Amino acid sequence: VKLDPRDSDSWYYLGVQYFRGGKMTEAISSLRNGLSAAPRNSEILGLLAESLLRQGAAVDDEKKSAPLFDEAIKTATTLRSVREDADSLDLLGRAYLAAGKFTNAEMTLSRALETSKAPTATLYFNLGFAHSQNKSWNRAAEMLSQASKMSPGDLNTLYYLGYVLENLRRYQQALDAYTRAWEISGRSNADIKASIDRVTPLIKNGV
């Protein structure tokens, strides 16, 4: 199908279909064309940034994923200038997080949390993760605890909560979080088991 280069709506809807089908390369190409026709279209900007993040996450090579994440940041930044709200801030924060720009992620996701009328467990988790990467352990624990309350069966949340609590030397609480994660994993996750084995002697020795 040959589309009119100026027909941003058609490029957008084509991008939506590719995105829904999991074809991120094609979605990105279509949405870039749409953006050329309508550089400040918020729907195109949002879906393009999301597609870039998914494509980057699927690439194992950091050198190949980095340009995708950088483009996602640029695209999400433009979206925020068009429409600053909780969703656009969350998207930009996740782009910073994916690119390893944790201070920017902290600031942007904090703003998303302040702006959101109904924060999700994922937003709390992402902000907690960003705090943990900057060793802001208390704030990380607060955010991850909230994420765990909202999504009590999420293994990753419990694992990172345990990691943060361990760094705060709250070993019994860390062990509780690790143990819950271990049970959810079907007692099959080697990393979680190693964490349990590492923390248990610290409690017994009264460290």
CSV table of C-alpha atoms in Angstrom, one decimal:
chain,number,residue,atom,x,y,z
A,1,VAL,CA,0.0,0.0,0.0
A,2,LYS,CA,1.4,3.4,-1.0
A,3,LEU,CA,0.4,6.1,1.4
A,4,ASP,CA,0.4,9.9,0.8
A,5,PRO,CA,3.5,11.2,2.7
A,6,ARG,CA,1.3,14.0,4.1
A,7,ASP,CA,-1.5,11.7,5.4
A,8,SER,CA,-0.5,11.5,9.0
A,9,ASP,CA,-3.7,9.8,10.1
A,10,SER,CA,-3.2,6.9,7.7
A,11,TRP,CA,0.5,6.5,8.8
A,12,TYR,CA,-0.7,6.5,12.5
A,13,TYR,CA,-3.4,3.8,12.0
A,14,LEU,CA,-0.9,1.7,10.0
A,15,GLY,CA,1.5,2.1,12.9
A,16,VAL,CA,-1.2,1.0,15.4
A,17,GLN,CA,-1.8,-2.2,13.4
A,18,TYR,CA,1.9,-3.0,13.3
A,19,PHE,CA,2.2,-2.2,17.0
A,20,ARG,CA,-0.7,-4.5,18.0
A,21,GLY,CA,0.8,-7.2,15.8
A,22,GLY,CA,4.1,-6.9,17.7
A,23,LYS,CA,5.9,-5.7,14.5
A,24,MET,CA,7.9,-2.9,16.1
A,25,THR,CA,10.3,-2.2,13.2
A,26,GLU,CA,7.4,-1.6,10.9
A,27,ALA,CA,5.5,0.4,13.5
A,28,ILE,CA,8.4,2.7,14.0
A,29,SER,CA,8.9,3.2,10.3
A,30,SER,CA,5.2,4.1,9.8
A,31,LEU,CA,5.1,6.4,12.8
A,32,ARG,CA,8.2,8.2,11.8
A,33,ASN,CA,6.5,8.9,8.4
A,34,GLY,CA,3.4,10.1,10.3
A,35,LEU,CA,5.6,12.4,12.4
A,36,SER,CA,7.2,13.9,9.4
A,37,ALA,CA,3.7,14.9,8.3
A,38,ALA,CA,2.6,16.1,11.7
A,39,PRO,CA,5.6,16.7,14.0
A,40,ARG,CA,3.5,17.6,17.1
A,41,ASN,CA,0.8,15.0,16.9
A,42,SER,CA,0.5,13.7,20.4
A,43,GLU,CA,-0.9,10.2,19.4
A,44,ILE,CA,1.9,9.6,17.0
A,45,LEU,CA,4.5,10.9,19.4
A,46,GLY,CA,3.3,8.6,22.2
A,47,LEU,CA,3.0,5.5,20.2
A,48,LEU,CA,6.4,6.1,18.5
A,49,ALA,CA,8.1,6.5,21.9
A,50,GLU,CA,6.4,3.3,23.2
A,51,SER,CA,7.4,1.4,20.1
A,52,LEU,CA,11.0,2.5,20.4
A,53,LEU,CA,11.1,1.4,24.0
A,54,ARG,CA,9.8,-2.0,23.2
A,55,GLN,CA,12.1,-2.4,20.3
A,56,GLY,CA,15.1,-1.3,22.4
A,57,ALA,CA,14.1,-3.7,25.2
A,58,ALA,CA,14.1,-6.6,22.7
A,59,VAL,CA,17.7,-5.9,21.6
A,60,ASP,CA,20.5,-7.6,23.7
A,61,ASP,CA,23.3,-5.4,22.3
A,62,GLU,CA,23.5,-2.1,24.3
A,63,LYS,CA,25.2,-0.4,21.3
A,64,LYS,CA,22.1,-1.1,19.2
A,65,SER,CA,19.5,-0.4,21.8
A,66,ALA,CA,21.0,2.9,22.9
A,67,PRO,CA,20.0,4.9,19.8
A,68,LEU,CA,16.5,3.6,20.1
A,69,PHE,CA,16.3,4.7,23.7
A,70,ASP,CA,17.8,8.1,22.8
A,71,GLU,CA,15.2,8.6,20.1
A,72,ALA,CA,12.5,7.5,22.6
A,73,ILE,CA,13.7,10.2,25.0
A,74,LYS,CA,13.7,12.8,22.2
A,75,THR,CA,10.2,11.8,21.1
A,76,ALA,CA,8.8,11.7,24.6
A,77,THR,CA,10.3,15.1,25.4
A,78,THR,CA,8.5,16.5,22.4
A,79,LEU,CA,5.3,14.9,23.6
A,80,ARG,CA,5.7,16.5,27.0
A,81,SER,CA,6.1,19.9,25.4
A,82,VAL,CA,2.9,19.3,23.5
A,83,ARG,CA,0.9,17.8,26.4
A,84,GLU,CA,2.4,17.6,29.9
A,85,ASP,CA,0.4,15.2,32.0
A,86,ALA,CA,0.9,12.1,34.0
A,87,ASP,CA,1.0,9.8,31.0
A,88,SER,CA,3.5,11.8,29.0
A,89,LEU,CA,5.7,12.2,32.1
A,90,ASP,CA,5.5,8.5,32.8
A,91,LEU,CA,6.5,7.7,29.2
A,92,LEU,CA,9.5,10.1,29.4
A,93,GLY,CA,10.5,8.7,32.8
A,94,ARG,CA,10.4,5.2,31.4
A,95,ALA,CA,12.6,6.3,28.5
A,96,TYR,CA,15.2,7.8,30.8
A,97,LEU,CA,15.1,4.6,32.9
A,98,ALA,CA,15.6,2.4,29.8
A,99,ALA,CA,18.6,4.6,28.8
A,100,GLY,CA,20.1,4.3,32.3
A,101,LYS,CA,19.7,8.0,33.0
A,102,PHE,CA,18.5,7.4,36.5
A,103,THR,CA,18.6,10.9,37.9
A,104,ASN,CA,16.4,12.2,35.0
A,105,ALA,CA,14.1,9.2,35.5
A,106,GLU,CA,13.8,9.9,39.2
A,107,MET,CA,12.8,13.6,38.6
A,108,THR,CA,10.4,12.8,35.8
A,109,LEU,CA,8.7,9.8,37.4
A,110,SER,CA,8.3,11.8,40.7
A,111,ARG,CA,6.6,14.5,38.7
A,112,ALA,CA,4.4,11.8,37.0
A,113,LEU,CA,3.5,10.5,40.5
A,114,GLU,CA,2.5,14.0,41.7
A,115,THR,CA,0.4,14.6,38.6
A,116,SER,CA,-1.3,11.2,38.4
A,117,LYS,CA,-4.8,10.9,39.8
A,118,ALA,CA,-4.6,7.1,40.0
A,119,PRO,CA,-0.9,6.0,40.2
A,120,THR,CA,-0.3,2.4,39.1
A,121,ALA,CA,1.8,-0.3,40.7
A,122,THR,CA,4.1,0.0,37.6
A,123,LEU,CA,4.7,3.7,38.2
A,124,TYR,CA,5.6,3.1,41.9
A,125,PHE,CA,7.9,0.2,40.8
A,126,ASN,CA,9.7,2.2,38.1
A,127,LEU,CA,10.2,5.2,40.5
A,128,GLY,CA,11.4,2.8,43.2
A,129,PHE,CA,13.8,1.2,40.8
A,130,ALA,CA,15.2,4.6,39.7
A,131,HIS,CA,15.7,5.6,43.4
A,132,SER,CA,17.5,2.3,44.0
A,133,GLN,CA,19.9,2.8,41.1
A,134,ASN,CA,20.9,6.2,42.7
A,135,LYS,CA,21.1,4.5,46.1
A,136,SER,CA,18.2,6.5,47.5
A,137,TRP,CA,17.3,3.5,49.6
A,138,ASN,CA,14.6,4.9,51.9
A,139,ARG,CA,12.7,6.5,49.0
A,140,ALA,CA,13.1,3.3,47.0
A,141,ALA,CA,11.8,1.2,49.9
A,142,GLU,CA,8.7,3.5,50.2
A,143,MET,CA,7.9,3.3,46.5
A,144,LEU,CA,8.5,-0.4,46.1
A,145,SER,CA,6.5,-1.2,49.3
A,146,GLN,CA,3.6,0.7,47.7
A,147,ALA,CA,4.0,-1.2,44.5
A,148,SER,CA,4.0,-4.4,46.4
A,149,LYS,CA,0.8,-3.5,48.2
A,150,MET,CA,-0.9,-2.8,44.9
A,151,SER,CA,0.5,-5.9,43.2
A,152,PRO,CA,1.3,-8.4,45.9
A,153,GLY,CA,2.0,-11.3,43.6
A,154,ASP,CA,4.7,-9.5,41.5
A,155,LEU,CA,8.0,-11.3,41.7
A,156,ASN,CA,10.2,-8.5,40.5
A,157,THR,CA,8.7,-6.0,42.9
A,158,LEU,CA,9.3,-8.3,45.9
A,159,TYR,CA,12.9,-9.1,44.7
A,160,TYR,CA,13.9,-5.5,44.4
A,161,LEU,CA,12.1,-4.6,47.6
A,162,GLY,CA,14.2,-7.3,49.3
A,163,TYR,CA,17.3,-5.9,47.7
A,164,VAL,CA,16.6,-2.4,48.9
A,165,LEU,CA,15.7,-3.5,52.4
A,166,GLU,CA,18.9,-5.5,52.5
A,167,ASN,CA,20.9,-2.4,51.7
A,168,LEU,CA,19.0,-0.6,54.5
A,169,ARG,CA,20.2,-3.4,56.8
A,170,ARG,CA,16.6,-4.3,57.5
A,171,TYR,CA,17.5,-7.9,57.1
A,172,GLN,CA,14.3,-9.6,58.6
A,173,GLN,CA,12.1,-7.5,56.3
A,174,ALA,CA,14.4,-8.2,53.4
A,175,LEU,CA,14.2,-11.9,54.1
A,176,ASP,CA,10.4,-11.7,54.2
A,177,ALA,CA,10.3,-10.1,50.8
A,178,TYR,CA,12.8,-12.5,49.3
A,179,THR,CA,10.9,-15.5,50.8
A,180,ARG,CA,7.6,-14.3,49.3
A,181,ALA,CA,9.4,-13.9,45.9
A,182,TRP,CA,10.9,-17.4,46.2
A,183,GLU,CA,7.5,-18.9,46.8
A,184,ILE,CA,6.0,-17.0,43.8
A,185,SER,CA,8.8,-18.3,41.6
A,186,GLY,CA,7.9,-21.8,42.5
A,187,ARG,CA,11.1,-22.1,44.5
A,188,SER,CA,13.0,-22.1,41.2
A,189,ASN,CA,14.8,-18.8,41.0
A,190,ALA,CA,18.5,-19.2,41.7
A,191,ASP,CA,19.1,-15.4,42.3
A,192,ILE,CA,16.4,-15.2,44.9
A,193,LYS,CA,17.7,-18.4,46.6
A,194,ALA,CA,21.2,-16.9,46.8
A,195,SER,CA,19.7,-13.7,48.3
A,196,ILE,CA,17.9,-15.7,51.0
A,197,ASP,CA,21.1,-17.6,51.8
A,198,ARG,CA,23.0,-14.4,52.0
A,199,VAL,CA,20.6,-12.6,54.4
A,200,THR,CA,19.7,-15.5,56.7
A,201,PRO,CA,23.0,-15.7,58.5
A,202,LEU,CA,23.0,-11.9,59.1
A,203,ILE,CA,19.7,-12.2,61.0
A,204,LYS,CA,21.0,-15.2,63.0
A,205,ASN,CA,24.2,-13.4,63.9
A,206,GLY,CA,22.3,-10.3,64.9
A,207,VAL,CA,24.1,-8.0,62.4
